[in-house]
Coordinates of C-alpha atoms and ligand atoms in Angstrom, one line a residue:
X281 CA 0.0 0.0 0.0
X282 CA 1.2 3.2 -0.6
X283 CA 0.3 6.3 1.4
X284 CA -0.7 9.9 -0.7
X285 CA -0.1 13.1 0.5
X286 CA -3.5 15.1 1.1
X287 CA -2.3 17.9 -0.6
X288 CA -1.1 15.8 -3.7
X289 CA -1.8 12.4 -4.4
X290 CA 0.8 11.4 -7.4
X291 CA 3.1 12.0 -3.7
X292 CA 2.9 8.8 -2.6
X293 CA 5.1 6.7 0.2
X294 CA 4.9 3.9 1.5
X295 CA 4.2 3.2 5.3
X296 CA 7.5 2.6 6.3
X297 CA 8.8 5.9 4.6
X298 CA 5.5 7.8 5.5
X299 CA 6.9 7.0 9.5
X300 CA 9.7 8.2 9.1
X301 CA 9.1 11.7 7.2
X302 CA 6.2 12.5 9.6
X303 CA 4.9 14.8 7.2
X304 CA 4.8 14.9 3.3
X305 CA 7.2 16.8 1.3
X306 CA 4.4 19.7 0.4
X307 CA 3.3 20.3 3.6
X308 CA 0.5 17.5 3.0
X309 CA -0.4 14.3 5.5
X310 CA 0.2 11.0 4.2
X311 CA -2.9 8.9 4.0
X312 CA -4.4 5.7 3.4
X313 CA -5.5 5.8 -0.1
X314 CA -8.9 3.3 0.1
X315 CA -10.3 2.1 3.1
X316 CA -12.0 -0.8 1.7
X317 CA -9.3 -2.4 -0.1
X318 CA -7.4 -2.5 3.9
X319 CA -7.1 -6.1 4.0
X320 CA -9.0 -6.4 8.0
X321 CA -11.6 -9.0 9.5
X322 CA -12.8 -6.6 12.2
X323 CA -15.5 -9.3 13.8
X324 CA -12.6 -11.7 14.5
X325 CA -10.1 -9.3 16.1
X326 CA -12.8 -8.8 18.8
X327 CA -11.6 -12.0 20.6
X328 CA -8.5 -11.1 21.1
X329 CA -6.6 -9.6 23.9
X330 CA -5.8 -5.8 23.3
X331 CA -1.7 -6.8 22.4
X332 CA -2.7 -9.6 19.2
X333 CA -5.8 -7.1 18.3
X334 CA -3.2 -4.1 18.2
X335 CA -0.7 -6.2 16.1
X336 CA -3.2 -7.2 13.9
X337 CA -4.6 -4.0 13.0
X338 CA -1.5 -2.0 12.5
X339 CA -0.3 -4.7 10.0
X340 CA -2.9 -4.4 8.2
X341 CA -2.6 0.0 8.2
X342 CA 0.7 -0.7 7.4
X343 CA 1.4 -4.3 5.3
X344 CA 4.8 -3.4 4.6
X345 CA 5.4 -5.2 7.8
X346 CA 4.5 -9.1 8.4
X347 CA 1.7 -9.8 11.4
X348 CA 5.0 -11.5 12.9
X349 CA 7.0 -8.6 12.8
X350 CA 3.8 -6.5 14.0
X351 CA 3.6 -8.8 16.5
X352 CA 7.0 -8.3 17.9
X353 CA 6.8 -4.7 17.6
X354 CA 3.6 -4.8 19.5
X355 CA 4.7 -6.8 22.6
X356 CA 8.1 -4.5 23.0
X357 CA 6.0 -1.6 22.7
X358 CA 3.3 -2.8 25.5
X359 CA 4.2 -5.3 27.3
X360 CA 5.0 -4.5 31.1
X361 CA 4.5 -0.7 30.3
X362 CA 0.6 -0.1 31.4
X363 CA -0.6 -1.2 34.7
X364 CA -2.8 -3.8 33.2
X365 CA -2.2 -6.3 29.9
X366 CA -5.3 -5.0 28.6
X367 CA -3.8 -1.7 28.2
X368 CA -7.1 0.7 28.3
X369 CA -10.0 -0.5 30.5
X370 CA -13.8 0.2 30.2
X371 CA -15.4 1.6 33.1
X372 CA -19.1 2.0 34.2
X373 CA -20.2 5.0 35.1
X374 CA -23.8 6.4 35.9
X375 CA -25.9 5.5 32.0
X376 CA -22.3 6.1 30.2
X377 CA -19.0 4.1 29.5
X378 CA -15.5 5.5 30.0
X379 CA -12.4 4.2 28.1
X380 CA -9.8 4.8 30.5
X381 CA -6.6 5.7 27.9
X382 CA -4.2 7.0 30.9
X383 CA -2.7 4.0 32.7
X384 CA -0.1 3.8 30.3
X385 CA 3.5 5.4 31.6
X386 CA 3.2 9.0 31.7
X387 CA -0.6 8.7 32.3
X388 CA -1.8 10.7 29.2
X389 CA -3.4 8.6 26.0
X390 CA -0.7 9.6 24.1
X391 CA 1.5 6.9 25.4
X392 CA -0.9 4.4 23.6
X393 CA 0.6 5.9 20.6
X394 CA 4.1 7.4 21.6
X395 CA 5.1 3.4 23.0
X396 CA 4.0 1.9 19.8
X397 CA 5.6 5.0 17.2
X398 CA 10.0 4.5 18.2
X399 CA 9.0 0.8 17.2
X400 CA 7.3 1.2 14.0
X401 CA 10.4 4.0 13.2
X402 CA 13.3 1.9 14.0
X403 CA 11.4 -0.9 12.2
X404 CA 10.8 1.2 9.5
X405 CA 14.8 2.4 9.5
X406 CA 15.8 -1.5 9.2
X407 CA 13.6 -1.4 6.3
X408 CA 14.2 1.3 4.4
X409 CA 17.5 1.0 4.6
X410 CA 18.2 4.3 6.0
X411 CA 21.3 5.5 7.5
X412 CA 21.0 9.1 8.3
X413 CA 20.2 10.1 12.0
X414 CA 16.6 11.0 13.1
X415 CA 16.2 14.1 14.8
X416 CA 12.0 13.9 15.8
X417 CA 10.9 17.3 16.2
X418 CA 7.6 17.7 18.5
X419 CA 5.6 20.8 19.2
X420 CA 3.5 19.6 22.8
X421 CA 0.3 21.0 24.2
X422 CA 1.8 19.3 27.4
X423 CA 0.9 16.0 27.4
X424 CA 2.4 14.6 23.5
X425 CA 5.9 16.0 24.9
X426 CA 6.4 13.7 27.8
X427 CA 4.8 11.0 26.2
X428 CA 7.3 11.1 23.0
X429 CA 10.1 11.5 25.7
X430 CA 9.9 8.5 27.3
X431 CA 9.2 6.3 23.9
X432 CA 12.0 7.9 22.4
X433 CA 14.6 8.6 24.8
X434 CA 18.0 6.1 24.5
X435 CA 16.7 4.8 20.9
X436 CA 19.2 4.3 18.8
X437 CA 19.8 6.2 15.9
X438 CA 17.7 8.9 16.9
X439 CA 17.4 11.9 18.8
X440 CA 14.6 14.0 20.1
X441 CA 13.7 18.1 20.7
X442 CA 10.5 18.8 22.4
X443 CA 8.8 22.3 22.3
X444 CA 6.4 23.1 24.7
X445 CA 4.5 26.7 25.5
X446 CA 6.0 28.3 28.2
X447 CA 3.2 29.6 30.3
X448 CA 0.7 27.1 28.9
X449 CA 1.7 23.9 30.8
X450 CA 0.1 22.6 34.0
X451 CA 3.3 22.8 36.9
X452 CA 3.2 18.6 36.5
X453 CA 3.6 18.4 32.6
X454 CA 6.3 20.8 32.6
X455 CA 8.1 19.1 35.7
X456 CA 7.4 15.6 34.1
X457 CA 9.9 17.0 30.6
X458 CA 12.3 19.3 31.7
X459 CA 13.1 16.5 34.2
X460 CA 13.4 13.6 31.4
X461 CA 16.6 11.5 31.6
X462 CA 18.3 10.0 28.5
X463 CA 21.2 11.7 26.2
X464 CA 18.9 11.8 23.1
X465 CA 17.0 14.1 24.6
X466 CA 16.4 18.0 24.4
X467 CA 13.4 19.9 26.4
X468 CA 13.0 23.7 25.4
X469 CA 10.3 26.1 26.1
X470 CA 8.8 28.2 23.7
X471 CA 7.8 32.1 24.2
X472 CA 4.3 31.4 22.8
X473 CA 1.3 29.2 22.8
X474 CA 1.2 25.5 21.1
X475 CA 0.3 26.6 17.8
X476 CA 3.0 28.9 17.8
X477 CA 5.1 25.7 18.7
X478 CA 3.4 23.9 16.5
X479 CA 3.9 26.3 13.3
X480 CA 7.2 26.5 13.8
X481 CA 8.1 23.1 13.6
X482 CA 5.8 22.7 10.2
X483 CA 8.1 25.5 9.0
X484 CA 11.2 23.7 10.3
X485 CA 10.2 20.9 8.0
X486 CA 9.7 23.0 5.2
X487 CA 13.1 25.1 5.8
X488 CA 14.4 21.9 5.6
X489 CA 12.6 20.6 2.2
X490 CA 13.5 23.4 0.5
X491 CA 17.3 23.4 1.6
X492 CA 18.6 20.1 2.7
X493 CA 22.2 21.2 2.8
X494 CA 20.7 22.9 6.2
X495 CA 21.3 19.9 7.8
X496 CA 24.3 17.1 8.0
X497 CA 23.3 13.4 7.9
X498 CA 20.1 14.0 9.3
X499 CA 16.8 13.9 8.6
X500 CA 14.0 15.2 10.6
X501 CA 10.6 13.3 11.5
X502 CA 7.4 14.0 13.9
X503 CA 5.9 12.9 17.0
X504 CA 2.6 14.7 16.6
X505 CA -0.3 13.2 15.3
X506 CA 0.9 14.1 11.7
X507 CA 2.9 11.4 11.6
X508 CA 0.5 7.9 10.5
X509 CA 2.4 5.6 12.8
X510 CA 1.1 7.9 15.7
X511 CA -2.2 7.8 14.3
X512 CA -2.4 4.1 13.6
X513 CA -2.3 3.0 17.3
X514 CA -5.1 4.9 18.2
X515 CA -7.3 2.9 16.1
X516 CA -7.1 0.3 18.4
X517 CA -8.8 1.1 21.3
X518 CA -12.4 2.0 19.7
X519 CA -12.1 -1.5 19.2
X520 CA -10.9 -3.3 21.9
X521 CA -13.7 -0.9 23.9
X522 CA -16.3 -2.4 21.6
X523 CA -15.1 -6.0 22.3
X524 CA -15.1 -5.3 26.1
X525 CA -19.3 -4.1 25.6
X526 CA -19.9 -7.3 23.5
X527 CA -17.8 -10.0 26.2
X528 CA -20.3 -8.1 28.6
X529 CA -23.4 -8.8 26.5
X530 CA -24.1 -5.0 26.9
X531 CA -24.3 -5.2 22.8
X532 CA -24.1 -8.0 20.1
X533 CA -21.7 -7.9 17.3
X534 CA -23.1 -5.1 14.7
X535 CA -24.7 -3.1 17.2
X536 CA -23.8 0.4 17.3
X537 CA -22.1 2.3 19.7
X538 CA -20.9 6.2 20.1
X539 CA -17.8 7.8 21.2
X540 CA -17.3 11.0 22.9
X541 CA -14.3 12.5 22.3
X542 CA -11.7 15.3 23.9
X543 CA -10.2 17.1 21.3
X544 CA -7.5 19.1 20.2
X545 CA -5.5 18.3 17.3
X546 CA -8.4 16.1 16.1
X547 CA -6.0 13.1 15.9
X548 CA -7.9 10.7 18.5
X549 CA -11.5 11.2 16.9
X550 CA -9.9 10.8 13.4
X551 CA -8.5 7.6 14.2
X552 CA -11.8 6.4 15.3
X553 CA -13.3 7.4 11.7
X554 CA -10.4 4.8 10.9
X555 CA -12.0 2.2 13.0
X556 CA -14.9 2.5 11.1
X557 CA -14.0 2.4 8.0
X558 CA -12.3 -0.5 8.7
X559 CA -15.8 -1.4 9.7
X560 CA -16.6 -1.1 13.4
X561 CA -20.4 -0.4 14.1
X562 CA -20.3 3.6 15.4
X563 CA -23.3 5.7 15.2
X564 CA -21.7 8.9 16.0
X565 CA -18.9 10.4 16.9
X566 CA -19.0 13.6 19.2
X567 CA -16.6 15.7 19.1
X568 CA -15.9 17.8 22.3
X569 CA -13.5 21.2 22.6
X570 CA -13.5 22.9 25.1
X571 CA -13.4 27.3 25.4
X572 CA -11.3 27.1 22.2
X573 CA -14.2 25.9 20.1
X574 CA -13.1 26.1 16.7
X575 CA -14.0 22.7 16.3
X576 CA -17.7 23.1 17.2
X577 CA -18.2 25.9 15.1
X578 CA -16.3 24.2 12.5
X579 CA -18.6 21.2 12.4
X580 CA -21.6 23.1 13.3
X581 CA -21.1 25.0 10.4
X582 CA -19.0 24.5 8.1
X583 CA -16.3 27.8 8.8
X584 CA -13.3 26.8 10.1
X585 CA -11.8 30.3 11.0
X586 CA -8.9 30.2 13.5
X587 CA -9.4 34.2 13.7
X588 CA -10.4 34.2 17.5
X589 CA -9.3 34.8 20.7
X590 CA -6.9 32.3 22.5
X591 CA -8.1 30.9 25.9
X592 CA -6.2 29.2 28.3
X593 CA -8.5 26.6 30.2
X594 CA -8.3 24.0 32.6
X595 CA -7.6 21.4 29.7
X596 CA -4.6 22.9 28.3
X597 CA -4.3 19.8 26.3
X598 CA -6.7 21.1 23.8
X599 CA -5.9 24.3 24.0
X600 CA -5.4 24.4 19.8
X601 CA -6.7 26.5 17.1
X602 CA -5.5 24.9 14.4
X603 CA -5.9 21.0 14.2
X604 CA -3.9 19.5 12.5
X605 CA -5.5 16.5 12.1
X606 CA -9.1 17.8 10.1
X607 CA -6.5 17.6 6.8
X608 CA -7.1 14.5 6.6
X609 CA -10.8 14.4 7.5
X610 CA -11.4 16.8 4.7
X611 CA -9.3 14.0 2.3
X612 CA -11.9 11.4 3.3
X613 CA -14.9 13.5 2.7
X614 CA -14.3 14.9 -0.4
X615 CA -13.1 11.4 -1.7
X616 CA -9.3 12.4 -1.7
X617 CA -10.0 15.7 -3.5
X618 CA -6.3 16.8 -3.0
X619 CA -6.4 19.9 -5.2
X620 CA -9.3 21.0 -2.8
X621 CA -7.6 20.3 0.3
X622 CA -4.5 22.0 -1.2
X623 CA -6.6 25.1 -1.4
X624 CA -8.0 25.1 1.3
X625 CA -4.8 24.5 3.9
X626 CA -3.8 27.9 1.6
X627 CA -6.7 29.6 2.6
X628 CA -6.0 28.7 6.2
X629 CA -2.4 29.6 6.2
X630 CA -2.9 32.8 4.5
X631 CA -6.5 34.1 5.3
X632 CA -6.6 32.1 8.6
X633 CA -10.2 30.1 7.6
X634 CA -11.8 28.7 5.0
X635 CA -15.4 27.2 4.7
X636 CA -16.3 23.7 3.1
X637 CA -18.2 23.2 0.4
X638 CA -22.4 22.6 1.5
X639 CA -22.0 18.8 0.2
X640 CA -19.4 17.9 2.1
X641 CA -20.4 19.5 5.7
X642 CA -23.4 17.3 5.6
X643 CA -21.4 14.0 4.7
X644 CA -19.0 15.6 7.6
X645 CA -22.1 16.2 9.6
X646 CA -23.9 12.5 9.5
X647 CA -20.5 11.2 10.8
X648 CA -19.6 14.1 13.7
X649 CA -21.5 16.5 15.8
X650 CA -20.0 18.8 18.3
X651 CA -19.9 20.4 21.8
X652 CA -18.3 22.5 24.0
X653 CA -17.7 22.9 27.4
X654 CA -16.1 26.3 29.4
X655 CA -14.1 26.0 32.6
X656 CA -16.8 26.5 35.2
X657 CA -19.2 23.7 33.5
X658 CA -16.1 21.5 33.3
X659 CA -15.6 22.2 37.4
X660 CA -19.1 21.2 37.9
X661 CA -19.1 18.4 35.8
X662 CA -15.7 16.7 37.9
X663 CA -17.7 17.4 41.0
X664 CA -20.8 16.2 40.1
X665 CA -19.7 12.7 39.3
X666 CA -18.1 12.4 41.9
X667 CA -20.0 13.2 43.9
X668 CA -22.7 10.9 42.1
X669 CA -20.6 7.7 41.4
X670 CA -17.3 8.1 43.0
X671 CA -16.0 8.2 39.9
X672 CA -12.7 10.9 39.9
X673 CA -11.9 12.4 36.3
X674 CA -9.5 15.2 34.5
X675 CA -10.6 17.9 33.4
X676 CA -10.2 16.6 29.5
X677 CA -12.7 14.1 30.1
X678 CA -14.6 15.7 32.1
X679 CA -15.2 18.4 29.1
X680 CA -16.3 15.3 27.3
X681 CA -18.6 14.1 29.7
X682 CA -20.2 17.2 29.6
X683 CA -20.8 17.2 26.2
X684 CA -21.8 13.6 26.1
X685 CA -24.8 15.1 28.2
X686 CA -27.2 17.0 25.7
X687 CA -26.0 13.3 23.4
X688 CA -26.6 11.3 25.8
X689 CA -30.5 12.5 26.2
X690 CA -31.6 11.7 22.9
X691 CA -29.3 8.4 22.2
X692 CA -30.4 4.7 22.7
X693 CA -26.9 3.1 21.9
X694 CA -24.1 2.9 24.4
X695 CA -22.5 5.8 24.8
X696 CA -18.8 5.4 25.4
X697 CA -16.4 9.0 26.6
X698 CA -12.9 8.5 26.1
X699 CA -11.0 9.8 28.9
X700 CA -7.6 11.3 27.7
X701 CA -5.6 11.7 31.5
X702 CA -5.1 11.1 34.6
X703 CA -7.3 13.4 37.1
X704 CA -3.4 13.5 39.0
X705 CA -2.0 15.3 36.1
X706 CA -4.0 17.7 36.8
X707 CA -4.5 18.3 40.4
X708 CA -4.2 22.0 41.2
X709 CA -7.8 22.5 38.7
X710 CA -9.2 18.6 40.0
X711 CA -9.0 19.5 43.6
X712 CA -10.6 23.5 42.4
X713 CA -13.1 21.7 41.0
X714 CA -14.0 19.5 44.1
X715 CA -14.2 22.8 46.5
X716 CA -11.1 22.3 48.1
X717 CA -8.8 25.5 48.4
X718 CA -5.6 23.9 46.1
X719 CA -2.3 24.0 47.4
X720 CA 0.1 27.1 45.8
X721 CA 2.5 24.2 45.0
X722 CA 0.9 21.7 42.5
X723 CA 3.1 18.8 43.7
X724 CA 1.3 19.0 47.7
X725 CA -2.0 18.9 45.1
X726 CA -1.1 15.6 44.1
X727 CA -0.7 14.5 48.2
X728 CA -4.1 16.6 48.6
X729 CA -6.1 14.8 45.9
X730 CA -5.2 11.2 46.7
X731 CA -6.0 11.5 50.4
X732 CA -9.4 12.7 49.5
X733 CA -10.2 10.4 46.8
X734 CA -8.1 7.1 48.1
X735 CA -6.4 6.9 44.6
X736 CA -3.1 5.8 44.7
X737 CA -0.8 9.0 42.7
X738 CA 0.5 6.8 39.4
X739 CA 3.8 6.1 40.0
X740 CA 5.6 8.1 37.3
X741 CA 4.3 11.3 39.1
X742 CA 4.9 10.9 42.9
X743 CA 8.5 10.8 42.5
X744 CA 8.5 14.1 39.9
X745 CA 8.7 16.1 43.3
X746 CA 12.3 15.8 43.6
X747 CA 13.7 14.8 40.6
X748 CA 16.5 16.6 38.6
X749 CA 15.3 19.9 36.6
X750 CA 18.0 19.4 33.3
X751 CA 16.2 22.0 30.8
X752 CA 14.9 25.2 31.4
X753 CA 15.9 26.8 28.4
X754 CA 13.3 29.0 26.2
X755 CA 13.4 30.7 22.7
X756 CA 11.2 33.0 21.4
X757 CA 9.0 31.6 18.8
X758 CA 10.3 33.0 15.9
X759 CA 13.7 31.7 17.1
X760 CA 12.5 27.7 16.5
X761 CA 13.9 27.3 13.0
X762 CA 17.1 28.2 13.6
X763 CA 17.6 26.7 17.3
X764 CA 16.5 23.0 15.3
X765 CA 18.9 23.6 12.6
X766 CA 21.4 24.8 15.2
X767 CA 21.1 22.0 17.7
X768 CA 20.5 19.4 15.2
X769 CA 23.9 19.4 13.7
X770 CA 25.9 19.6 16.9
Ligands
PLP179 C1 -3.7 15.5 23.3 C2 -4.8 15.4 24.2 C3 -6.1 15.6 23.8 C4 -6.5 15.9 22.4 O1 -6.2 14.9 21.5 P1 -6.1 15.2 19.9 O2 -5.6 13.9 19.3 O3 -5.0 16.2 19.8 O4 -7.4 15.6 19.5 C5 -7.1 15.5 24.8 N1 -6.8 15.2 26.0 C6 -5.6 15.1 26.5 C7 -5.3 14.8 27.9 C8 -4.5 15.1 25.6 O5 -3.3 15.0 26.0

């Protein structure tokens, strides 16, 4: 299979290559070409444990490897890593479902992807043949960052700089990178806010397109959810949360079910629009943003228009104007219409919005509706299931529980909200939110929080407290091009 770049198909790679550039020469997304010709049995994967299942739909996203190498890549990347083999557990709670996608090692969902990518990429180097040094280049909203940090640091053969926005952090995330260990690593804080981080690294890439003598015997890749080996392990989980409803007999196979989902970078939704067009049974997905609602108005509408104030929330996760992600949404939905996603992305980049053609906002619209929640509803919303089913959640998820409400009234299938981090991640806003007066120092928040709710702190945070500080370095944003080209050759 080869992959095509949304903004021009005759670009094509295949998966291995597609890995390791992150991005596509013109500024595109790779992407699978045609669903239906994805070699996948998706009733039969449903009896298997969340590993095999995992192995077995990423060889068939990307068949340039064999299901035994998927296999192998699979177990290094999982096994022993999340506190339980079945990776991301289902919970019960209230009328509603929650996939819990946090236990993994830095207790954000991205490490369901970020475990699984620095295997698929050194794969992907034995494969290709390649000889030149990675250098992965990631722009973090505060979770990615750490997560890509501790998949990629001591690989071989590559190296990793992380940029994350300065102010825009919670005091955990920023203590969980600047603290990371490993000599591949680099941590640097950006004077701006994640798109800024973001944009510069998309110009870093094409700085370094249009000039390769810029840099020596390296090539650069991504750790964002631009890069289709991050985006392939999230398939998995809408899934494996199916097959946990139907083992329960709370649905039969072909039922359908909807997901609610936190967004940002529209990554984790999109690769649920995978899972079903690889065929699982979803009614809806809902997408949920919260005061930076570009999203809702997007898919409300049909005018994406990134023209708007910047908020920062509570869920500084998905604190993001410009999604990355929707690229490749707008492929799917205009059935790979590349010159019309090319002109669009232009429209973006220079006008700052564009608005989609009638047609395809109501194709866009039978697939995804949208919510959105502001701090104050999110505050009430952590408090008031707790208070109602002991049930402790972040502030991500609970901005997706919230908007799973108004659903959730008028919906007869099982409703299932994805829950994106660790309520000890954020503990300063999670204890706010439960009336307690938070401790100044985020860290005694953590001690706070667990007493109250009898939750153990995950064990990659409690020990954050005291651990070394090795970066506190920061640039100013328009600075990024130059510091990556600068550091990179060292
Ligand atoms: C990254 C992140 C999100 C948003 O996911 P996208 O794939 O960017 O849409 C939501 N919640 C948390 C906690 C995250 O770290």
């Amino acid at each position: 299979m080869l992959y095509q770049s949304t903004r021009n198909k005759n670009l094509t790679a295949t998966g291995p290559e597609a890995i390791l550039q992150g991005i596509a020469p013109d500024g595109g997304l790779y992407m699978i070409p045609d669903f239906s010709a994805v070699s996948l049995d998706w009733k039969s994967l449903l009896e298997l444990d969340t590993i095999p299942m995992a192995a077995k739909i990423l060889q068939a996203l990307l068949p340039d490897f064999t299901p035994e190498e998927m296999e192998e890549l699979a177990k290094k990347a999982y096994c022993g890593k999340f506190e339980s083999d079945d990776l991301t557990p289902l919970a019960k709670v209230g009328d509603r479902y929650v996939l819990e996608l946090f236990r993994g090692p830095t207790s954000a969902f991205k490490d369901v992807a970020l475990s699984m990518l620095p295997q698929l990429m050194t794969a992907s180097r034995g494969k290709t043949g390649m000889k030149e040094e990675i250098v992965i280049l990631t722009a973090t909203s505060g979770d990615t960052g750490k997560a890509a940090l501790e998949g990629f640091h001591d690989v071989e053969g590559i190296r990793i700089i992380v940029f994350f926005p300065k102010d825009g952090v919670s005091a955990v995330q920023k203590a969980q990178m600047v603290t990371q260990e490993g000599n591949n690593v680099l941590v640097t804080a950006i004077k701006g806010n994640f798109d800024d981080a973001q944009t510069g690294v998309k110009k870093t890439f094409a700085a370094a397109a249009a000039d390769p003598s810029k840099l020596k015997g390296i090539e650069l890749s991504s750790a964002n959810s631009i890069n289709i080996g991050r985006l392939a392990p999230q398939v998995v989980y809408y899934f494996k949360a199916y097959a946990d409803l139907v083992r329960e007999g709370a649905i039969a196979i072909g039922d359908e079910v909807s997901y609610v989902v936190p967004t940002g970078n529209f990554g984790d939704i999109l690769a649920g629009y995978f899972a079903k067009k690889l065929g699982l049974p979803v009614k809806k997905f809902i997408c949920a943003s919260n005061e930076n609602k570009v999203l809702t108005d997007f898919l409300n509408e049909g005018l994406y228009d990134r023209k708007r104030p910047f908020y920062k929330t509570t869920s500084p996760s998905m604190d993001i104007l410009v999604s990355s992600n929707l690229e490749r949404l707008l492929f799917m939905m205009s059935d790979g219409n590349d010159e019309l996603v090319a002109s669009l992305m232009k429209q973006l980049n220079e006008e700052g919005s564009y608005r989609v053609p009638a047609e395809m906002l109501n194709k866009i619209q039978k697939e995804f509706s949208a919510g959105f929640c502001g701090d104050q509803q999110t505050a009430e919303t952590i408090a008031r299931v707790w208070k109602d089913y002991g049930y402790l959640m972040d502030t991500h998820t609970a901005v997706a529980w919230a908007v799973s409400e108004e659903y959730k009234k008028e919906a007869s299938e099982p409703v299932i909200v994805l829950s994106t981090a660790s309520p000890f991640k954020f503990p300063h806003a999670v204890l706010e939110a439960l009336g307690e007066e938070p401790a100044a120092d985020e860290f005694d928040c953590l001690d706070r929080l667990s007493a109250l709710s009898g939750l153990p702190i995950p064990k990659n945070l409690a020990g954050l407290k005291t651990a070394t500080v090795r970066f506190d370095h920061a640039i100013e944003k328009d600075a990024l091009v130059e510091y990556v080209f600068e550091q990179a050759n060292k």
